[in-house]
Coordinates of C-alpha atoms in Angstrom, one line a residue:
M215 CA -62.8 49.4 26.4
D216 CA -64.3 51.7 23.8
L217 CA -66.7 49.3 22.2
E218 CA -70.2 49.4 23.7
V219 CA -72.2 46.1 23.2
P220 CA -75.9 46.6 22.9
T221 CA -78.3 44.3 24.9
A222 CA -81.3 44.9 22.6
F223 CA -81.3 45.0 18.8
D224 CA -84.3 47.1 17.9
E225 CA -83.7 48.0 14.2
R226 CA -83.4 46.2 10.9
D227 CA -80.4 47.7 9.2
W228 CA -82.0 46.7 5.8
E229 CA -85.4 48.1 6.5
R230 CA -87.0 50.2 3.8
P231 CA -90.6 51.1 2.7
V232 CA -92.4 48.2 1.1
D233 CA -95.3 48.8 -1.2
G234 CA -97.6 46.0 -2.2
G235 CA -97.6 42.5 -0.8
P236 CA -97.9 40.5 1.2
L237 CA -95.6 38.0 -0.5
R238 CA -97.6 34.8 -0.7
F239 CA -95.6 31.6 0.0
A240 CA -95.9 28.0 -1.0
V241 CA -94.0 26.0 1.6
V242 CA -92.6 22.9 0.0
G243 CA -91.6 20.2 2.4
L244 CA -93.6 19.5 5.6
G245 CA -91.1 17.8 8.0
W246 CA -91.1 19.4 11.4
F247 CA -89.3 22.6 10.4
G248 CA -91.8 23.7 7.8
P249 CA -95.0 23.4 10.0
D250 CA -93.4 24.1 13.4
V251 CA -90.9 26.8 12.6
A252 CA -91.3 28.3 9.1
I253 CA -95.1 28.7 8.8
P254 CA -95.5 30.3 12.3
A255 CA -92.6 32.7 11.4
I256 CA -94.4 33.6 8.1
A257 CA -97.6 34.2 10.1
E258 CA -95.7 36.6 12.5
S259 CA -93.9 38.4 9.7
D260 CA -94.8 41.9 8.4
Y261 CA -94.7 41.2 4.7
C262 CA -95.5 37.5 4.1
E263 CA -98.3 34.9 4.3
T264 CA -98.5 31.2 3.6
T265 CA -101.2 30.3 1.0
T266 CA -100.0 26.9 -0.1
V267 CA -98.4 23.8 1.5
V268 CA -96.8 21.0 -0.5
S269 CA -95.8 17.5 0.6
G270 CA -95.1 14.1 -0.9
D271 CA -98.1 12.9 1.3
R272 CA -101.5 14.3 0.4
A273 CA -102.9 13.5 3.8
K274 CA -100.1 15.3 5.5
A275 CA -100.5 18.4 3.3
E276 CA -104.2 18.5 4.0
R277 CA -103.7 18.1 7.7
V278 CA -101.1 20.8 7.9
A279 CA -103.2 23.1 5.7
D280 CA -106.2 22.5 8.1
E281 CA -104.1 23.1 11.2
K282 CA -102.3 26.2 9.9
D283 CA -105.4 27.7 8.2
V284 CA -103.7 27.5 4.7
E285 CA -106.0 27.5 1.7
H286 CA -104.2 25.1 -0.7
A287 CA -102.8 21.6 0.0
L288 CA -100.8 20.1 -2.8
T289 CA -98.7 17.0 -3.5
Y290 CA -95.3 17.3 -5.1
D291 CA -96.9 16.1 -8.4
D292 CA -99.6 18.8 -8.1
F293 CA -96.9 21.4 -7.5
A294 CA -94.9 20.2 -10.5
D295 CA -98.0 20.4 -12.6
G296 CA -98.6 24.0 -11.7
E297 CA -101.8 23.5 -9.7
A298 CA -102.8 26.6 -7.7
A299 CA -99.9 28.5 -9.1
D300 CA -101.9 31.7 -9.1
A301 CA -102.2 31.4 -5.3
Y302 CA -98.5 32.1 -4.4
D303 CA -95.7 34.4 -5.5
A304 CA -92.7 32.7 -3.9
V305 CA -91.6 29.2 -2.9
Y306 CA -89.8 28.2 0.3
V307 CA -88.1 24.9 -0.2
V308 CA -87.4 22.9 3.0
T309 CA -87.1 19.3 1.7
P310 CA -84.1 17.0 2.2
N311 CA -81.0 18.5 0.5
A312 CA -81.0 16.3 -2.6
L313 CA -84.6 17.1 -3.3
H314 CA -84.1 20.9 -3.6
L315 CA -83.3 21.0 -7.3
P316 CA -86.5 19.7 -8.8
H317 CA -88.6 22.0 -6.6
V318 CA -86.4 25.0 -7.4
E319 CA -86.7 24.2 -11.1
T320 CA -90.4 23.9 -10.8
A321 CA -90.7 27.2 -9.0
A322 CA -88.4 28.9 -11.6
D323 CA -90.5 27.4 -14.5
L324 CA -93.6 28.9 -12.9
G325 CA -91.9 32.3 -12.5
K326 CA -91.9 32.1 -8.7
H327 CA -89.1 33.5 -6.5
V328 CA -87.3 31.0 -4.4
L329 CA -86.1 30.9 -0.8
C330 CA -84.2 27.6 -0.5
E331 CA -82.9 26.0 2.7
K332 CA -79.3 25.5 3.2
P333 CA -77.2 23.8 1.9
L334 CA -78.5 24.8 -1.5
E335 CA -78.2 21.2 -2.7
A336 CA -76.4 17.9 -1.9
T337 CA -73.7 18.5 -4.5
A338 CA -72.1 21.5 -6.1
D339 CA -73.3 20.5 -9.6
R340 CA -76.9 20.3 -8.5
A341 CA -76.5 23.6 -6.6
R342 CA -75.2 25.2 -9.8
Q343 CA -78.3 23.9 -11.6
C344 CA -80.5 25.6 -9.0
V345 CA -78.7 28.9 -9.7
E346 CA -78.9 28.5 -13.5
A347 CA -82.6 27.7 -13.4
C348 CA -83.5 30.8 -11.5
D349 CA -81.1 33.0 -13.5
E350 CA -82.7 31.8 -16.8
A351 CA -86.2 32.4 -15.4
G352 CA -85.3 35.8 -14.1
V353 CA -86.5 35.0 -10.5
E354 CA -84.8 35.7 -7.2
L355 CA -83.0 32.8 -5.4
M356 CA -81.9 33.3 -1.8
T357 CA -80.1 30.6 0.2
A358 CA -81.8 30.5 3.6
Y359 CA -78.9 31.3 5.9
R360 CA -80.9 32.8 8.7
M361 CA -77.7 33.8 10.5
Q362 CA -77.2 36.5 7.9
T363 CA -80.5 38.1 8.9
T364 CA -80.0 37.7 12.6
R365 CA -79.5 41.2 14.1
S366 CA -76.8 40.2 16.6
V367 CA -74.8 38.4 14.0
R368 CA -75.1 41.4 11.6
W369 CA -73.9 43.6 14.5
V370 CA -70.9 41.3 14.9
R371 CA -70.2 41.5 11.1
D372 CA -70.4 45.3 11.1
T373 CA -68.3 45.6 14.2
V374 CA -65.6 43.5 12.7
Q375 CA -65.7 45.3 9.4
D376 CA -65.5 48.7 11.2
G377 CA -62.2 47.6 12.7
A378 CA -63.3 47.7 16.3
I379 CA -61.2 44.6 17.1
G380 CA -58.4 45.4 14.7
D381 CA -57.5 43.2 11.8
P382 CA -59.3 39.8 11.9
V383 CA -56.7 37.1 12.4
Q384 CA -58.6 34.0 13.6
V385 CA -62.1 32.7 13.5
R386 CA -63.4 29.8 15.5
G387 CA -66.8 28.2 15.2
A388 CA -68.5 25.0 16.2
F389 CA -71.9 23.4 16.0
G390 CA -72.6 19.8 17.0
Y391 CA -74.4 17.5 19.4
N392 CA -74.8 13.9 20.3
L393 CA -77.6 12.6 18.0
I394 CA -77.5 9.1 19.5
A395 CA -77.5 10.2 23.1
A396 CA -80.4 12.6 22.4
G397 CA -82.4 9.5 21.4
E398 CA -83.0 10.5 17.8
D399 CA -84.1 8.0 15.3
T400 CA -81.2 7.0 13.1
D401 CA -83.6 6.1 10.3
Q402 CA -83.8 9.7 9.0
W403 CA -82.8 11.5 5.9
R404 CA -79.9 13.3 7.5
L405 CA -78.1 10.0 7.8
D406 CA -78.9 9.0 4.3
P407 CA -75.9 9.9 2.0
D408 CA -78.1 10.1 -1.1
L409 CA -80.4 12.6 0.5
A410 CA -78.1 14.6 2.7
G411 CA -74.9 14.7 0.6
G412 CA -72.8 14.3 3.8
G413 CA -73.0 14.0 7.5
P414 CA -73.0 16.8 10.2
L415 CA -70.9 19.0 7.9
M416 CA -73.8 19.5 5.6
D417 CA -76.4 19.8 8.4
L418 CA -74.6 21.7 11.1
G419 CA -71.0 22.6 10.1
I420 CA -72.4 24.7 7.3
Y421 CA -73.4 27.3 9.9
P422 CA -69.9 28.2 11.1
L423 CA -68.6 27.8 7.6
N424 CA -71.0 30.3 6.2
T425 CA -71.0 32.7 9.2
A426 CA -67.2 33.0 8.8
R427 CA -67.7 34.1 5.2
F428 CA -70.4 36.5 6.2
V429 CA -68.6 38.1 9.1
L430 CA -65.3 38.4 7.3
D431 CA -67.0 39.5 4.1
S432 CA -64.6 37.2 2.3
D433 CA -64.4 33.8 0.7
P434 CA -61.9 31.2 1.6
V435 CA -59.2 30.2 -0.9
A436 CA -58.2 26.8 0.5
V437 CA -59.3 24.2 3.1
H438 CA -57.7 21.5 5.1
A439 CA -59.8 18.9 6.9
S440 CA -60.2 15.7 8.9
T441 CA -63.2 13.5 9.5
V442 CA -64.0 10.5 11.7
E443 CA -66.3 7.9 10.3
G444 CA -69.5 7.2 12.2
P445 CA -71.0 4.0 13.5
P446 CA -72.9 1.6 11.1
E447 CA -76.1 3.6 11.7
F448 CA -74.4 6.5 9.9
D449 CA -74.2 4.6 6.6
G450 CA -70.6 5.7 5.9
L451 CA -71.1 9.3 6.8
E452 CA -68.8 11.1 9.2
K453 CA -69.6 11.5 12.9
Y454 CA -67.1 14.3 13.3
C455 CA -65.5 16.8 11.0
A456 CA -62.8 19.5 11.7
F457 CA -61.7 21.9 9.0
T458 CA -59.6 25.0 8.5
M459 CA -60.4 27.6 5.9
E460 CA -57.7 30.0 4.7
F461 CA -58.9 33.5 3.7
P462 CA -57.2 36.1 1.5
D463 CA -54.8 38.4 3.4
G464 CA -54.3 36.1 6.4
P465 CA -57.5 35.2 8.4
V466 CA -57.9 31.6 9.2
A467 CA -61.1 29.9 10.3
Q468 CA -61.1 26.7 12.4
C469 CA -64.5 25.0 12.5
D470 CA -65.8 21.7 13.8
T471 CA -69.0 19.8 13.8
G472 CA -70.3 16.4 14.8
Y473 CA -73.3 14.1 15.5
E474 CA -71.6 12.2 18.3
V475 CA -70.1 15.0 20.5
A476 CA -71.4 16.8 23.5
G477 CA -73.4 19.9 22.5
T478 CA -71.1 22.7 21.1
N479 CA -72.4 26.0 19.7
Y480 CA -70.3 29.1 19.4
F481 CA -68.6 31.5 17.0
E482 CA -65.8 34.0 17.7
V483 CA -63.5 36.3 15.8
G484 CA -60.1 37.3 17.2
G485 CA -58.4 40.4 15.9
T486 CA -55.2 42.3 16.5
R487 CA -56.9 44.5 19.2
G488 CA -59.7 42.4 20.6
R489 CA -62.1 39.5 20.3
I490 CA -65.8 39.0 19.9
R491 CA -67.5 35.7 20.9
V492 CA -71.2 34.7 20.4
D493 CA -72.4 31.7 22.5
R494 CA -75.3 29.7 21.1
P495 CA -75.5 31.6 17.8
F496 CA -76.8 28.7 15.7
D497 CA -79.9 27.6 17.6
V498 CA -83.3 28.7 16.2
D499 CA -84.2 31.7 18.4
G500 CA -81.5 30.7 20.9
D501 CA -80.6 32.6 24.0
R502 CA -77.4 34.2 22.6
R503 CA -74.7 35.9 24.6
I504 CA -72.1 38.2 23.1
T505 CA -68.7 38.7 24.9
V506 CA -66.3 41.4 23.8
E507 CA -62.7 41.5 24.9
Q508 CA -60.5 44.6 24.3
E509 CA -57.3 45.6 26.0
G510 CA -57.7 43.1 28.8
E511 CA -61.3 44.1 29.6
E512 CA -64.2 41.9 29.0
T513 CA -67.9 42.7 28.7
A514 CA -70.7 40.1 28.2
V515 CA -74.3 40.8 27.4
D516 CA -77.4 38.5 26.9
V517 CA -79.0 39.4 23.6
D518 CA -82.6 40.5 23.2
E519 CA -83.7 40.3 19.5
P520 CA -86.6 39.1 17.4
S521 CA -86.9 35.7 15.8
E522 CA -84.4 35.3 13.0
M523 CA -86.8 33.2 11.0
V524 CA -89.2 36.2 11.0
E525 CA -86.3 38.4 10.0
E526 CA -85.3 36.0 7.2
F527 CA -88.8 35.9 5.6
D528 CA -89.3 39.7 5.9
Y529 CA -85.8 40.3 4.5
F530 CA -86.5 38.1 1.5
A531 CA -89.9 39.7 0.9
T532 CA -88.4 43.2 1.1
G533 CA -85.9 42.2 -1.6
V534 CA -88.6 40.8 -3.8
L535 CA -91.0 43.7 -3.3
T536 CA -88.5 46.5 -3.5
D537 CA -85.2 47.1 -5.4
M538 CA -83.1 45.8 -2.5
E539 CA -80.4 43.4 -3.6
I540 CA -80.9 40.0 -1.9
G541 CA -78.0 38.2 -0.3
P542 CA -77.1 35.4 0.4
D543 CA -78.1 34.6 -3.2
G544 CA -77.9 31.3 -5.0
E545 CA -74.3 31.7 -6.1
H546 CA -73.4 32.3 -2.5
G547 CA -75.0 29.0 -1.6
H548 CA -73.3 27.3 -4.5
F549 CA -69.9 28.4 -3.2
D550 CA -70.6 26.8 0.2
V551 CA -71.4 23.4 -1.4
R552 CA -68.2 23.6 -3.4
T553 CA -66.4 24.3 -0.1
T554 CA -68.0 21.3 1.6
E555 CA -66.9 19.1 -1.3
A556 CA -63.3 20.4 -0.9
V557 CA -63.5 19.7 2.8
Y558 CA -64.4 16.0 2.1
E559 CA -61.7 15.8 -0.5
S560 CA -59.1 17.1 1.9
A561 CA -60.3 14.7 4.6
E562 CA -59.9 11.8 2.2
T563 CA -56.5 12.8 0.8
G564 CA -55.0 14.5 3.8
E565 CA -54.0 17.4 1.6
R566 CA -54.8 21.1 1.5
V567 CA -57.3 21.7 -1.3
D568 CA -57.5 25.0 -3.2
L569 CA -60.9 26.5 -4.0

């Protein structure tokens, strides 16, 4: 075996000098992820700070602002009216999927850069409108695929692109868990078709879908899929989805996701001369393990790396504060939502769907 797998990832391959800053954020959407994950990551970052929080509930906004020592607490209406707009430079949108567009449009109208959670919106048409709003305003729009800023996943991408495992032939990825067995409340927005735009595919399956695109540095040209409808609590949404993506020049990605399946969380690429697998790649700050197989020999290492949420915010800030091109941009996120719609179309018709 001639491929050495690092155990620690100490450098940002995108790092460059940053003048000015910090990039001041308004965090729009105060479910658990915003206050418990995003705001602490911003506080830990090198180039960012949270100056404003925005919620549909004024009391919640004020409580989070007090707990996190944030100066401004706004409602969605306050935000839309431009209140405290001088207090922030960028907006992080972390609301339910189908509520992204109005907040992205508000940010663009105010001349603020946008980091928007994945998927970019609940439908491809609304995702396209997000892209158009930011393009017309001349502001940056990044789709928040944290895996693309995760150092270990970037190493996998570079290793595959360097040809270390030969020509990529097959990608496999899965992300799912048993929502009901975990005791989660079924009265939540992820099980509301109007807010989520779909079931586990939109919430979890988007991770292996997008990571396949990132690692292969390519976009699929067709999909074929199957879904299994969930129980009544799922309001017509699927409980399981399996899909295949065909890429130019031969690679095929097989992905699956579900809300009623024992926990599954892995990503692997098989090539003509070897294979790379990452276990637990999609958890927030998960304990990842990378296994490389070449010529019958196998090496596995446990990964030591910083928080990918911190990396994501600092990456975005670096792009805004320097001349670094930001990816994944809005059009990248739009393509994923187009792909999920093709997956659902294929599952309904039983046919291969071209993209």
